[in-house]
Amino acid sequence: MTTYRETYDRWQADPEGFWMQAAEAIDWERAPEVGLTVNDDGVHEWFADAQVNTCWNAVDRHVAAGHGDRLAIIHDSPVTDSVTRITYGELQDRVARLAGVLTAQGVGMGDRVILYMPMIPEALCAMLACTRIGAIHSVVFGGFAAHELATRIDDVQPKAILAASCGIEPGRIVHYKPLLDSAIEQASHKPGVCLIFQRPQEVANLIDGRDQDWSEAVAAAEPVGCVPVPGNHPAYILHTSGTTGNPKGVVRPTAGQLVALHWSMRNIYDVMPGDVFWAASDVGWVVGHSYICYGPLINGSTTILFEGKPVGTPDAGTFWRVISEHKVKSFFTAPTAFRAVKREDPQGEFLKDYDLSALKYVFLAGERADPDTVHWAEEKIGKPVIDHWWQTETSWSIAANPAGIELLPVKAGSPSVPMPGYDVQVLDEAGHPVPPGTLGAIAIKLPLPPSCFATVWNAHERFENSYMAHFPGYYETGDAGMIDADGYIYVMARTDDVINVAGHRLSTGAIEEVIAAHPDVGECAVVGAADSLKGQLPLAFICLNARVTRPHDEVLAECVKRVRDEIGPVAAFRHGVVVDRLPKTRSGKILRATMAKLADGEAFRMPATIDDPTILDELTQALQSIGYANTGEIA
Ligand code: COA
Ligand code: AMP
């Protein structure tokens, strides 16, 4: 049996040979002759000389191989009290027809298509229909408001938008269609057509000449086949938060994604064709792209599409119910989801009602897996609980415990070891590797492995400046941490102003922009304050204009509403405090890290460059008045 060490060494000895061998698992229209090339921008690309189609590999090839009756998707939707099963054969028909609708609308190779969809099978069909014809999809998470959708419409300039009439959150309907209409009104770019999937829970008004009924269009459409695309053709664009309010459109290369995701399904998740895999995330995030849609389907496995929450739909036993009912072998969720379950059912009483014998592993990602949560899950579920670390930019694990190769000893607090393809190093400020056990910036020596992004949509200079410039020859992950003497990686914090709220990556800069636009606000700073459920929550320090005499609570409430209306409920912004001034360095830089430590009641070193240290006492008092700065937990 091969070990992790042998596998990693094999990759290090011959990186191109390693991935060329992995590429044999993919059905190529024209197989790659070269693994790695350098493109016109000087960036590394994988399998650029190949011709291939994503949808063929995710759907059609399984049908062609005689597995048309195998389940491709199980849509388990406690919010609509339904379970729908879709075979590979049925999926092929649905996707080919939807691709036919797009083709009839003039959408073709390289055209962008925005998807604004809840967790329903049509969301996966839409992604696959785009890749079937070489169109580039850009999914916008349903928890984002109209303004965020408008920003993405203007960035990718879609020919078509595919949306559902509504989403369903516990206790409320999310009115997608009015949000979509408002976004299109706000955006400078206008799509040619909007295809609207009418859900029975809310039937939307269609705009004549622009909107079409999804089901009617699909019923009338001619199915179309798969169009081969070059290996470096973008499969999709997915926006993610950075330091500024402007999200970055991560571009996913087609061939690299096929090869790396297939490799990861077998070697990291230990999932084979026909096995049931469940990533409890959302199609709006990279986890949804890689491990609800593409990874399991490319691998010929069955994917679970779960439209519900870990708690409240209807109770904290939902995860166990889904795992037992559908015989899930590998389950992937975020630590915050387990914290939610643990809060409601600390003793794991619900587990007693379900048979989890099919389950082999639980995987965690999206945020740091705190050892308490990992130990609770291990003890209650009685299966290995494996932390793994990755990013929208990479689309698959940088570090993991490769269960499909060999389950290494788990060290709580560490996502384990680097995966083949990633030469992970911890660097000091000057870019020199630091000794084991020393904290620093985590960077990956170039080239990045297959499936990692090679550019930012419409902004290649942002790719260079944000990721490649700081440490020449390395990709800067934006995470800080260390590597121990056994080679285990520890990811501790971000080095930028990105915060992680319930496993969702948010930009404090984006929230600050919205608050600062309030007419009564002079300036503000947003930091991530520790939260025992969501990991972090945004907390705003707001300085009002001198002439403002209104009650502060009124202004704060308006700021909260603005953030919800402009960024969306997913920002979970509820807490702010009015202060006279913000702590800054003598050169005017706001000391956000110090403010976050103050909010958490954590010890900190007085920044040497602080302009006026007395301000920190003022901030502490203000924070205490709203229940922060005592225990590190929100009161
Ligand atoms: N469409 C519309 N609104 C959405 C949404 C969606 N797809 N997803 C979340 N929201 C809304 C929620 O309804 C909530 O609104 P509210 O303020 O009116 O209550 C708000 O956005 C915040 O959502 P969330 O942060 O998800 O909090 P929650 O209280 O609804 O649930 C958890 C808390 C921990 C149960 C939930 O965050 C969770 O399951 N997290 C796991 C995250 C995950 O899997 N991340 C993927 C990374 S691997
Ligand atoms: P996203 O691009 O939304 O997937 O967010 C990626 C970021 O989430 C990473 O850069 C980390 O900051 C954080 N993250 C994801 N997984 C982990 C993990 N296992 N441990 C620590 N942080 C993580």
XYZ file of C-alpha atoms in Angstrom, residues 417-627:
211
model
C -0.008 17.977 5.935
C 0.497 19.541 2.487
C -1.101 17.748 -0.443
C 0.945 16.814 -3.508
C 1.248 19.916 -5.655
C 1.720 22.260 -2.739
C 5.170 23.192 -1.443
C 3.953 25.046 1.649
C 6.388 27.291 3.498
C 6.127 29.712 6.386
C 7.963 32.964 5.678
C 9.071 35.926 7.755
C 8.360 39.490 6.668
C 11.509 39.498 4.514
C 10.390 36.334 2.718
C 12.801 33.903 4.391
C 11.530 30.483 5.535
C 11.295 30.304 9.338
C 12.220 27.291 11.521
C 9.540 24.720 12.503
C 7.152 25.962 15.182
C 7.657 29.635 14.276
C 4.705 31.777 13.213
C 4.791 33.573 9.886
C 2.977 34.136 6.609
C 1.972 30.905 4.884
C 3.056 30.876 1.257
C 3.154 28.280 -1.508
C 6.196 27.988 -3.706
C 5.262 28.377 -7.378
C 4.013 26.764 -9.511
C 0.613 26.109 -8.006
C -0.933 22.701 -8.778
C -3.764 22.001 -11.248
C -7.121 23.710 -10.605
C -5.633 26.702 -8.777
C -6.509 30.046 -10.367
C -4.165 31.652 -12.860
C -5.776 35.077 -12.959
C -8.456 37.349 -11.535
C -11.259 38.101 -13.998
C -10.760 41.476 -15.671
C -7.939 42.314 -13.279
C -4.777 40.364 -13.908
C -2.797 43.082 -12.109
C -4.800 42.313 -8.949
C -3.708 38.685 -9.268
C -0.092 39.825 -9.427
C -0.338 42.519 -6.762
C -2.559 40.728 -4.245
C -1.004 37.287 -4.399
C 2.356 37.188 -6.155
C 4.128 40.476 -5.420
C 4.825 40.297 -1.684
C 6.968 37.147 -1.776
C 8.481 36.762 -5.276
C 8.352 33.135 -6.407
C 5.534 32.322 -3.983
C 1.750 32.519 -3.838
C 0.764 34.426 -0.684
C -2.191 32.642 0.901
C -3.228 35.526 3.171
C -3.165 33.121 6.099
C -0.664 33.103 8.947
C 0.467 30.062 10.887
C 3.285 27.616 11.362
C 4.560 24.163 10.447
C 5.611 21.871 13.281
C 8.566 19.491 13.389
C 6.420 16.660 11.919
C 5.436 18.777 8.944
C 1.874 19.467 10.213
C 0.533 22.867 9.216
C -1.335 25.148 11.650
C -3.472 27.910 10.138
C -4.106 30.504 12.812
C -5.310 33.819 11.342
C -5.563 35.994 8.259
C -2.834 38.491 7.501
C -5.285 40.819 5.739
C -8.632 42.371 6.641
C -10.675 39.351 5.633
C -12.857 37.889 8.386
C -14.552 34.525 8.601
C -18.194 34.563 9.700
C -19.873 31.157 9.994
C -17.383 29.721 7.487
C -18.111 32.576 5.074
C -15.278 34.821 3.963
C -16.138 38.508 4.239
C -14.246 41.703 3.620
C -14.247 44.199 6.489
C -13.407 46.800 3.835
C -16.707 46.130 2.058
C -18.702 46.586 5.270
C -16.735 49.744 6.106
C -17.541 51.216 2.691
C -21.273 50.777 3.272
C -21.186 52.243 6.802
C -18.930 55.137 5.809
C -21.445 56.111 3.110
C -24.029 56.900 5.830
C -24.364 60.706 5.866
C -23.837 60.926 9.641
C -20.691 58.789 9.681
C -17.288 60.463 9.568
C -15.161 57.352 9.533
C -15.341 53.788 10.722
C -13.381 50.582 11.137
C -14.773 47.063 11.118
C -13.008 44.144 12.782
C -13.839 40.476 13.337
C -14.753 39.903 16.987
C -14.710 36.367 18.385
C -18.073 34.608 18.490
C -18.667 31.239 20.057
C -21.024 30.094 17.269
C -19.913 31.780 14.064
C -16.199 32.032 14.840
C -16.184 35.742 14.127
C -18.786 38.480 13.792
C -18.226 41.907 12.276
C -18.000 44.694 14.858
C -17.956 48.335 13.754
C -16.279 51.260 15.489
C -18.038 54.340 14.168
C -17.061 58.007 14.474
C -19.994 60.310 13.817
C -19.778 63.697 12.158
C -19.461 66.557 14.661
C -22.881 68.045 13.950
C -24.819 64.814 14.594
C -27.192 65.241 17.530
C -29.505 62.264 16.902
C -29.464 59.286 19.276
C -26.512 57.063 18.436
C -28.674 53.946 18.467
C -30.718 55.343 15.619
C -27.631 55.813 13.439
C -26.306 52.380 14.384
C -29.620 50.742 13.456
C -29.515 52.504 10.077
C -25.969 51.263 9.497
C -27.059 47.706 10.295
C -29.927 48.008 7.824
C -27.660 49.460 5.137
C -25.217 46.570 5.406
C -28.046 44.032 5.242
C -29.616 45.799 2.233
C -26.380 46.362 0.324
C -24.183 43.389 1.167
C -26.828 40.977 2.386
C -27.928 39.055 5.472
C -24.877 36.809 5.157
C -22.698 39.634 6.519
C -24.453 39.039 9.874
C -23.640 42.612 10.899
C -25.488 43.627 14.048
C -22.967 45.162 16.446
C -21.427 48.596 16.387
C -20.216 51.161 18.868
C -19.903 54.912 18.507
C -16.479 56.243 19.502
C -14.863 59.682 19.309
C -11.821 58.576 17.367
C -10.058 55.484 16.003
C -6.630 54.254 17.071
C -4.108 54.938 14.331
C -0.418 54.821 13.705
C 1.448 58.082 13.332
C 1.197 57.620 9.571
C -2.609 57.290 9.831
C -3.090 53.514 9.450
C -6.013 52.205 11.515
C -4.885 49.595 14.055
C -7.566 46.990 13.350
C -5.712 44.027 14.830
C -5.336 45.838 18.145
C -9.034 46.763 18.088
C -10.015 43.133 17.503
C -7.908 42.052 20.474
C -9.514 44.752 22.628
C -12.975 43.528 21.629
C -12.048 39.955 22.521
C -10.538 41.006 25.834
C -7.250 39.464 24.723
C -3.837 40.575 25.891
C -1.935 42.577 23.275
C 1.322 44.404 22.883
C 1.000 48.182 22.586
C 1.844 48.976 18.932
C 5.091 50.940 18.896
C 3.750 53.188 16.152
C 0.481 54.167 17.871
C -0.217 57.857 17.718
C -1.984 58.224 21.081
C -2.160 55.207 23.442
C -4.830 56.796 25.679
C -7.399 56.148 22.989
C -7.326 52.430 23.813
C -8.835 53.088 27.260
C -11.648 55.025 25.622
C -12.300 52.139 23.246
C -12.272 49.568 26.047
C -14.887 51.546 27.946
C -17.048 51.917 24.859
C -16.761 48.174 24.171
C -17.639 47.257 27.739
C -20.770 49.352 27.457
C -21.999 46.996 24.712
C -20.882 43.781 26.404
